[in-house]
mmCIF file of C-alpha atoms in Angstrom:
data_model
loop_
_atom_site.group_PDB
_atom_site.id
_atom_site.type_symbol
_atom_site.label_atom_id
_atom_site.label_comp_id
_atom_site.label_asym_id
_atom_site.label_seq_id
_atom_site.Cartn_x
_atom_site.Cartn_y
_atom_site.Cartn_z
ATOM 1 C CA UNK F 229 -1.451 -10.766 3.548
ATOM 2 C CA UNK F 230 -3.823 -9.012 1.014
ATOM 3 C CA UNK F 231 -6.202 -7.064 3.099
ATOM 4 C CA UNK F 232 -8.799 -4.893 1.847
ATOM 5 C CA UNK F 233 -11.102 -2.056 3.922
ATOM 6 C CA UNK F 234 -14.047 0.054 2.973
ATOM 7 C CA UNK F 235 -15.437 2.670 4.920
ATOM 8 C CA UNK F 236 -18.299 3.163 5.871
ATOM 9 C CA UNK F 237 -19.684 -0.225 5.820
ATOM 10 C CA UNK F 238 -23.279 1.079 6.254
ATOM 11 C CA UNK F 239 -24.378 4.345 5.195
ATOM 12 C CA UNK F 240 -28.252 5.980 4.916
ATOM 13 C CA UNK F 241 -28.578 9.165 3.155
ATOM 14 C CA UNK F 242 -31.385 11.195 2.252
ATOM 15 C CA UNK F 243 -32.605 11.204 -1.960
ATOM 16 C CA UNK F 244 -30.115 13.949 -3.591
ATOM 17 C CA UNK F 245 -27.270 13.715 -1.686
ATOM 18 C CA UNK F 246 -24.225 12.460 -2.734
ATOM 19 C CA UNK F 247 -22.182 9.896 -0.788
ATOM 20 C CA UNK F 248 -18.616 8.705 -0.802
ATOM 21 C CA UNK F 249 -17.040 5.346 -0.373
ATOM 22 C CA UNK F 250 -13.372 4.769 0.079
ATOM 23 C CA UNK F 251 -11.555 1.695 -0.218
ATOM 24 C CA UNK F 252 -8.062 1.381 0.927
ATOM 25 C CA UNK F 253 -5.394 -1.999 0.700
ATOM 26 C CA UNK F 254 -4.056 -2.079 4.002
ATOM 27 C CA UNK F 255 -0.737 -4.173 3.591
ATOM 28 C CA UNK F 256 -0.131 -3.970 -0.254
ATOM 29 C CA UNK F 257 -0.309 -1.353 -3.394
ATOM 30 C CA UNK F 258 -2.525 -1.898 -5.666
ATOM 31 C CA UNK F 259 -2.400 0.008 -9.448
ATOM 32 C CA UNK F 260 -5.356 -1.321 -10.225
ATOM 33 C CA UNK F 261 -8.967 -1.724 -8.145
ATOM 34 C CA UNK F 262 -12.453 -2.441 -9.045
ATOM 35 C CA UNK F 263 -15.622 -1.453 -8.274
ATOM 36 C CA UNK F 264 -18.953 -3.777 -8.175
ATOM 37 C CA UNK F 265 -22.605 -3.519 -7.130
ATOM 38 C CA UNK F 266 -24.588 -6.210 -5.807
ATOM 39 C CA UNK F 267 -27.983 -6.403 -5.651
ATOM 40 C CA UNK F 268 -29.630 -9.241 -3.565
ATOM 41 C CA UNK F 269 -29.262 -12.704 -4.718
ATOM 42 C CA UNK F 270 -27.530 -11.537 -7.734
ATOM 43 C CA UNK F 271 -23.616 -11.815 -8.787
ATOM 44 C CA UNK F 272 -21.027 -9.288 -8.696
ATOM 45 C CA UNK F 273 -21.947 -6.283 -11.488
ATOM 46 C CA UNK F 274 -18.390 -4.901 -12.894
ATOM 47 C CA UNK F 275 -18.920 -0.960 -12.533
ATOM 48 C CA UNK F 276 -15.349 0.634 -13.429
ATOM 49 C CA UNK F 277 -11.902 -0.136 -13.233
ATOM 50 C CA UNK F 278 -9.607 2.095 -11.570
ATOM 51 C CA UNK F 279 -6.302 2.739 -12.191
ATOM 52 C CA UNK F 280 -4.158 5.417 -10.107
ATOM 53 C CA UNK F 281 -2.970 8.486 -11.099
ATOM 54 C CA UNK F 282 -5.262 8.163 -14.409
ATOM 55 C CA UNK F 283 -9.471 7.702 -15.338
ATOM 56 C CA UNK F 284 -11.512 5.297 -14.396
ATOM 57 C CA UNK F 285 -12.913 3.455 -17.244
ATOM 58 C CA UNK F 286 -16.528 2.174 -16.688
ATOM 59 C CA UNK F 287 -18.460 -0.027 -17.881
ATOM 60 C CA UNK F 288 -21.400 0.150 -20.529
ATOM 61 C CA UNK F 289 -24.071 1.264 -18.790
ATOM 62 C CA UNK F 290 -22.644 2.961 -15.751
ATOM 63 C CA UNK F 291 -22.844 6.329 -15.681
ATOM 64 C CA UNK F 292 -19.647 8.467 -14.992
ATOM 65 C CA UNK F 293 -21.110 11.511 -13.960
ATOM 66 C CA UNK F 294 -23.265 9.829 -11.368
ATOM 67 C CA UNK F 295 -20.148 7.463 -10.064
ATOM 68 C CA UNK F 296 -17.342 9.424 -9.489
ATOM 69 C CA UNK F 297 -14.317 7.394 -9.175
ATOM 70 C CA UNK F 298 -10.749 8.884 -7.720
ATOM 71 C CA UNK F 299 -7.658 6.732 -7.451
ATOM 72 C CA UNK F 300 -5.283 9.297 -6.349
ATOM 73 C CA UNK F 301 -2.610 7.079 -4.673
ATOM 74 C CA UNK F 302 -1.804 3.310 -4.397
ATOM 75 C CA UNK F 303 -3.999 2.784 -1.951
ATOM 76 C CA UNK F 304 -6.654 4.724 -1.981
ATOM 77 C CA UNK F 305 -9.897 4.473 -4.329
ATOM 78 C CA UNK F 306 -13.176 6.388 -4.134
ATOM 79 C CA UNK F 307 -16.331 5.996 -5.277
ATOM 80 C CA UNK F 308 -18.732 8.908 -5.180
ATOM 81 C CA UNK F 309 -22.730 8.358 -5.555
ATOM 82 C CA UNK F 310 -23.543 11.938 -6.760
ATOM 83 C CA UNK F 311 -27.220 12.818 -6.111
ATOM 84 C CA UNK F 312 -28.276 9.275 -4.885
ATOM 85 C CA UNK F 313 -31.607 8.093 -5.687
ATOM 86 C CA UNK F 314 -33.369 5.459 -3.997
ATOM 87 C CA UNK F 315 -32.705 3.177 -6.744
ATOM 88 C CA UNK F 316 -28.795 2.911 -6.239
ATOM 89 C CA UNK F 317 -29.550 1.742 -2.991
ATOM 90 C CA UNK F 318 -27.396 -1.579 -3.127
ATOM 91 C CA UNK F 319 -23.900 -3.258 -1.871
ATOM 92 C CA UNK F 320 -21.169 -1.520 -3.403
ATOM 93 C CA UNK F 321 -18.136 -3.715 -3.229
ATOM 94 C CA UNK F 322 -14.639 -2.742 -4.242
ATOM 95 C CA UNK F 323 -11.520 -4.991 -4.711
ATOM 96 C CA UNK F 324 -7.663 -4.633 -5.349
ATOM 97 C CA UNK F 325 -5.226 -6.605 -7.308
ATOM 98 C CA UNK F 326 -1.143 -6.599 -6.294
ATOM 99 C CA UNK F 327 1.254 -4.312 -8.447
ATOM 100 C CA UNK F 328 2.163 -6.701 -10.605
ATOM 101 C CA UNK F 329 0.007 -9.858 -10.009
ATOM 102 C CA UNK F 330 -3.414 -8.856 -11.570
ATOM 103 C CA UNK F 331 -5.180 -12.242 -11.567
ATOM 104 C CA UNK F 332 -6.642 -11.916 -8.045
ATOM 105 C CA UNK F 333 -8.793 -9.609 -6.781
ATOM 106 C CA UNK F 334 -9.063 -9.416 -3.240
ATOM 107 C CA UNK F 335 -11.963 -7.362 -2.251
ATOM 108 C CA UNK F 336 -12.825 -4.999 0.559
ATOM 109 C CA UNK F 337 -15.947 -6.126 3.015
ATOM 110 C CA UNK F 338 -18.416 -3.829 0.884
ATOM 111 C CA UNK F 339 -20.902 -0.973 1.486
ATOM 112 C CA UNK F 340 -24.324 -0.880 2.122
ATOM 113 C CA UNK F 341 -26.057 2.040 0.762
ATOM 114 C CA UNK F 342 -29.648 3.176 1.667
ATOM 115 C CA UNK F 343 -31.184 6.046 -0.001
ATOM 116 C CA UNK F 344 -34.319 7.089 1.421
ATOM 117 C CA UNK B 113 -20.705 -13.555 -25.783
ATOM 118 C CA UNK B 114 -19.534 -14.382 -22.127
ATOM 119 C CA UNK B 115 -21.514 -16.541 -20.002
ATOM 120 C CA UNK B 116 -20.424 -18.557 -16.729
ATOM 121 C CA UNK B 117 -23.300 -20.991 -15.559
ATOM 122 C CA UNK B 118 -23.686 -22.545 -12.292
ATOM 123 C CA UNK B 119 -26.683 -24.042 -10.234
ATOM 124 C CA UNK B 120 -28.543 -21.460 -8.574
ATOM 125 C CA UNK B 121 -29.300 -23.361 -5.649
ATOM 126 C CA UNK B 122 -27.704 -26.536 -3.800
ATOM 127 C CA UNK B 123 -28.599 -28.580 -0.071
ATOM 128 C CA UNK B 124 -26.637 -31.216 0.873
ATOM 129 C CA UNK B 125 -26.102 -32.571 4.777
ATOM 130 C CA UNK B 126 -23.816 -31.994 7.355
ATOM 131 C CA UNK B 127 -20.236 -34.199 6.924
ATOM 132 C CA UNK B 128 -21.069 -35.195 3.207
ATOM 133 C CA UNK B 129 -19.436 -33.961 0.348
ATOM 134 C CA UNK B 130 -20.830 -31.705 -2.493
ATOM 135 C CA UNK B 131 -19.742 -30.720 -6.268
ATOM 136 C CA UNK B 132 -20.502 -27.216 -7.558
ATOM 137 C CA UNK B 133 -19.805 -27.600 -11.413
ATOM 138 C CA UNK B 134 -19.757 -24.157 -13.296
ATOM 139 C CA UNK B 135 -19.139 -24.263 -17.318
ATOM 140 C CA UNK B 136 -18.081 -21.050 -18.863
ATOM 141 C CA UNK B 137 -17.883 -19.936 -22.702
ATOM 142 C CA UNK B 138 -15.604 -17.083 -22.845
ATOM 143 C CA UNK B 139 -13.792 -14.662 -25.489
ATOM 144 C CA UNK B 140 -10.935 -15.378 -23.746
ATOM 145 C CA UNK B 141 -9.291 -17.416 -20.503
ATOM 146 C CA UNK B 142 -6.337 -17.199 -18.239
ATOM 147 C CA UNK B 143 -7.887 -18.768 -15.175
ATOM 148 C CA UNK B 144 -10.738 -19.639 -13.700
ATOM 149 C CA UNK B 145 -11.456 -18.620 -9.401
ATOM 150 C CA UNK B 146 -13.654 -20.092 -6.861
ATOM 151 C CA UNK B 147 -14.817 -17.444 -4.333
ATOM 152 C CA UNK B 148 -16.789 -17.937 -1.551
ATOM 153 C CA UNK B 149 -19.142 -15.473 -0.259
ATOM 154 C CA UNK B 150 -21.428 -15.502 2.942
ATOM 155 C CA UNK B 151 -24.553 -13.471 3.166
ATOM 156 C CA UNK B 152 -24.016 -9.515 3.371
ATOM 157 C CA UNK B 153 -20.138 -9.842 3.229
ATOM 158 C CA UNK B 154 -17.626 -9.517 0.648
ATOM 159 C CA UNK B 155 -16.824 -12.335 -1.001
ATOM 160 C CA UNK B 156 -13.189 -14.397 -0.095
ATOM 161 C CA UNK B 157 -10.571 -15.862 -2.587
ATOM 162 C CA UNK B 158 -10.718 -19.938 -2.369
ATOM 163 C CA UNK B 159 -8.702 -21.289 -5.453
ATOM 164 C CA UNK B 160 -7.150 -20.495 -9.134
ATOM 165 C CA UNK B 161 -6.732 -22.737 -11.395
ATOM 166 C CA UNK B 162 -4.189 -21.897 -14.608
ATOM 167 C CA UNK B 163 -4.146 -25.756 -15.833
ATOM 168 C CA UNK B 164 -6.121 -28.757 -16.488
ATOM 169 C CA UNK B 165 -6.614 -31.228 -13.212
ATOM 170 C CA UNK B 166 -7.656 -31.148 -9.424
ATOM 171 C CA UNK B 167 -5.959 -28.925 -6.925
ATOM 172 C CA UNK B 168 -6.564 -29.695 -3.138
ATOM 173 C CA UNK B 169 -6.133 -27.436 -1.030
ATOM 174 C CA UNK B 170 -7.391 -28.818 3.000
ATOM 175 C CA UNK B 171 -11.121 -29.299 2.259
ATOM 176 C CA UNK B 172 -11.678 -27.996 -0.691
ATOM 177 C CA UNK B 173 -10.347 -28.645 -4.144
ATOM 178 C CA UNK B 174 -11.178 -27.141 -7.253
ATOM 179 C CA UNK B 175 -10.782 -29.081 -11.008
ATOM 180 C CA UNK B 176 -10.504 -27.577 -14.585
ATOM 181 C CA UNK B 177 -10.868 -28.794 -17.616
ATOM 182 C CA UNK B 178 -9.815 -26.167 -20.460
ATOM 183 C CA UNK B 179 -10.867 -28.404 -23.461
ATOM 184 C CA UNK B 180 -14.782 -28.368 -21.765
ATOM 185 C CA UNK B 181 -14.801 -25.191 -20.812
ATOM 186 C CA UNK B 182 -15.510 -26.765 -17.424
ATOM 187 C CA UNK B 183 -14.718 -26.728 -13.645
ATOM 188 C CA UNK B 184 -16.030 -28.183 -10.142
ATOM 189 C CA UNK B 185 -15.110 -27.084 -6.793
ATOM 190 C CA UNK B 186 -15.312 -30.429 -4.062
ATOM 191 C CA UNK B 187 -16.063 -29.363 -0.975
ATOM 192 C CA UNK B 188 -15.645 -32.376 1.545
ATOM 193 C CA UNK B 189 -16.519 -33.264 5.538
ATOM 194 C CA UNK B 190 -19.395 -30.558 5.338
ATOM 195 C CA UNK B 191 -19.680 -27.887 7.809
ATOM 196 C CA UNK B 192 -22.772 -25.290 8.586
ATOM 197 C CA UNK B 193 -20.304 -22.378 8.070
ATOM 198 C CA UNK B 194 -19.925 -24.181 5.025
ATOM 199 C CA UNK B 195 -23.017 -22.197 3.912
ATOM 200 C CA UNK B 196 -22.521 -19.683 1.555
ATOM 201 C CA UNK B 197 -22.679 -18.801 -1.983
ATOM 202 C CA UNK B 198 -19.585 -19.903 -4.118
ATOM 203 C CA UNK B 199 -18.679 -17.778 -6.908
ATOM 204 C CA UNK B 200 -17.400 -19.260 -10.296
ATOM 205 C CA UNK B 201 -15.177 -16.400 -12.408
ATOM 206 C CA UNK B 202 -12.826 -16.273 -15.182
ATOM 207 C CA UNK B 203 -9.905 -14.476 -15.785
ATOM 208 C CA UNK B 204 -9.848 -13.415 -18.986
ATOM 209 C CA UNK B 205 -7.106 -11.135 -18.938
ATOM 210 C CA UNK B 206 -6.061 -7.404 -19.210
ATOM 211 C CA UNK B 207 -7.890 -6.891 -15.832
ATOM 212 C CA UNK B 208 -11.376 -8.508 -16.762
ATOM 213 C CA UNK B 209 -13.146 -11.028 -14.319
ATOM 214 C CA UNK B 210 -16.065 -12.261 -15.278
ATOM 215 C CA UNK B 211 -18.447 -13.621 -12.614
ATOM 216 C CA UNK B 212 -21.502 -16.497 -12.218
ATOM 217 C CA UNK B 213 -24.289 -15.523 -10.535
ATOM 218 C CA UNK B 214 -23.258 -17.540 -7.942
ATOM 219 C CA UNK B 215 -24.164 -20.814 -6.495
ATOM 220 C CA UNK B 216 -26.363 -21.026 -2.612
ATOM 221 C CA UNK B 217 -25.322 -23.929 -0.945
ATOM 222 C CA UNK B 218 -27.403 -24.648 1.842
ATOM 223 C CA UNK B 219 -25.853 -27.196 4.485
ATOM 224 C CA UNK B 220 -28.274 -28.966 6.997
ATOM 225 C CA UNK B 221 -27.845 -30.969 10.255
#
């Protein structure tokens, strides 16, 4: 199997706070995972790769300061929204490839972030 | 530039078959997935294709052309579950996936 969790699935915080996702493979390790956002209607938006035990590299566009990404073991990724504004209210999804077998990404069941 | 296109929207009935095509112009290719992903949930693997032809795989099958830059996924014996969007991506290696925007398929009694 190649299963995928995220926790929390929901999550409504007040403007300036700062919220964490984690996103764990259950039954495999995974070197490399990925995180997206997803705004309604819309396809899957790359916002870093992670890669444990070393940086996150993000995408054009994405801030790093703002999205905080740890991947401090196999696996284990976090995302951090630091000081969330209303506008990064959106589905955060993250997904993992196999040590070894990057081709498919099998992703977690996503987050759904509400800043008010 | 990269750019995978797909319809945005498609109906069809219950018990019939449908084709999603999705065309892609890429910097580079290794493979090209089918996901399928139902409202407000994460979206599911369905197929990979690494050469040219059809693979079947129960109800669904998924073709690639290479030379066109081109693939379909066949979805047959329609079901309302069946409703979704279906994701077109490439692999285009060293970790990148691209993504379509996705096509809504809409299945009705």
């Amino acid at each position: 199997g190649a299963v995928v969790s995220q926790h929390p699935s929901r999550v409504i915080c007040k403007s300036g706070t700062s919220v964490k996702i984690e996103c764990r493979s259950l039954d495999f390790q995974a070197t490399t995972m990925f995180w997206y956002r997803q705004f309604p209607k819309k396809s899957l938006m790359l916002m870093a790769t992670s890669n444990e035990g070393s940086k996150a590299t993000y995408e054009q566009g994405v801030e790093k300061d703002k999205f905080l990404i740890n991947h401090a073991s196999l696996t284990l990724s976090t995302l951090t929204v630091t000081s969330a504004h209303p506008e990064d209210s959106s589905f955060y999804i993250c997904s993992a490839t196999k040590t070894g077998l990057e081709e498919t990404q099998y992703f977690g069941p996503g987050t759904r972030l509400l800043v008010l | 530039g990269q750019n995978i296109d797909q319809p945005t929207e498609m109906t069809a009935t219950e018990g019939a078959i449908v084709q999603i095509n999705c065309t892609y112009q890429t910097s580079g290719f290794n493979g090209l997935f089918w996901y399928q992903q139902h409202a407000g949930e994460a979206p599911t693997f369905l197929s990979y294709n690494v050469l040219d032809g059809l693979e079947e795989k129960g109800r669904f099958s998924s073709f690639l052309s290479r030379s066109k830059g081109y693939s379909y996924l066949l979805l047959k014996e329609l079901q309302m579950k069946d409703s979704a969007s279906y994701l077109c991506a490439v692999y285009t290696g060293g970790f990148k996936t691209i993504f379509g925007a996705g096509t809504r398929l809409f299945v009705k009694a």
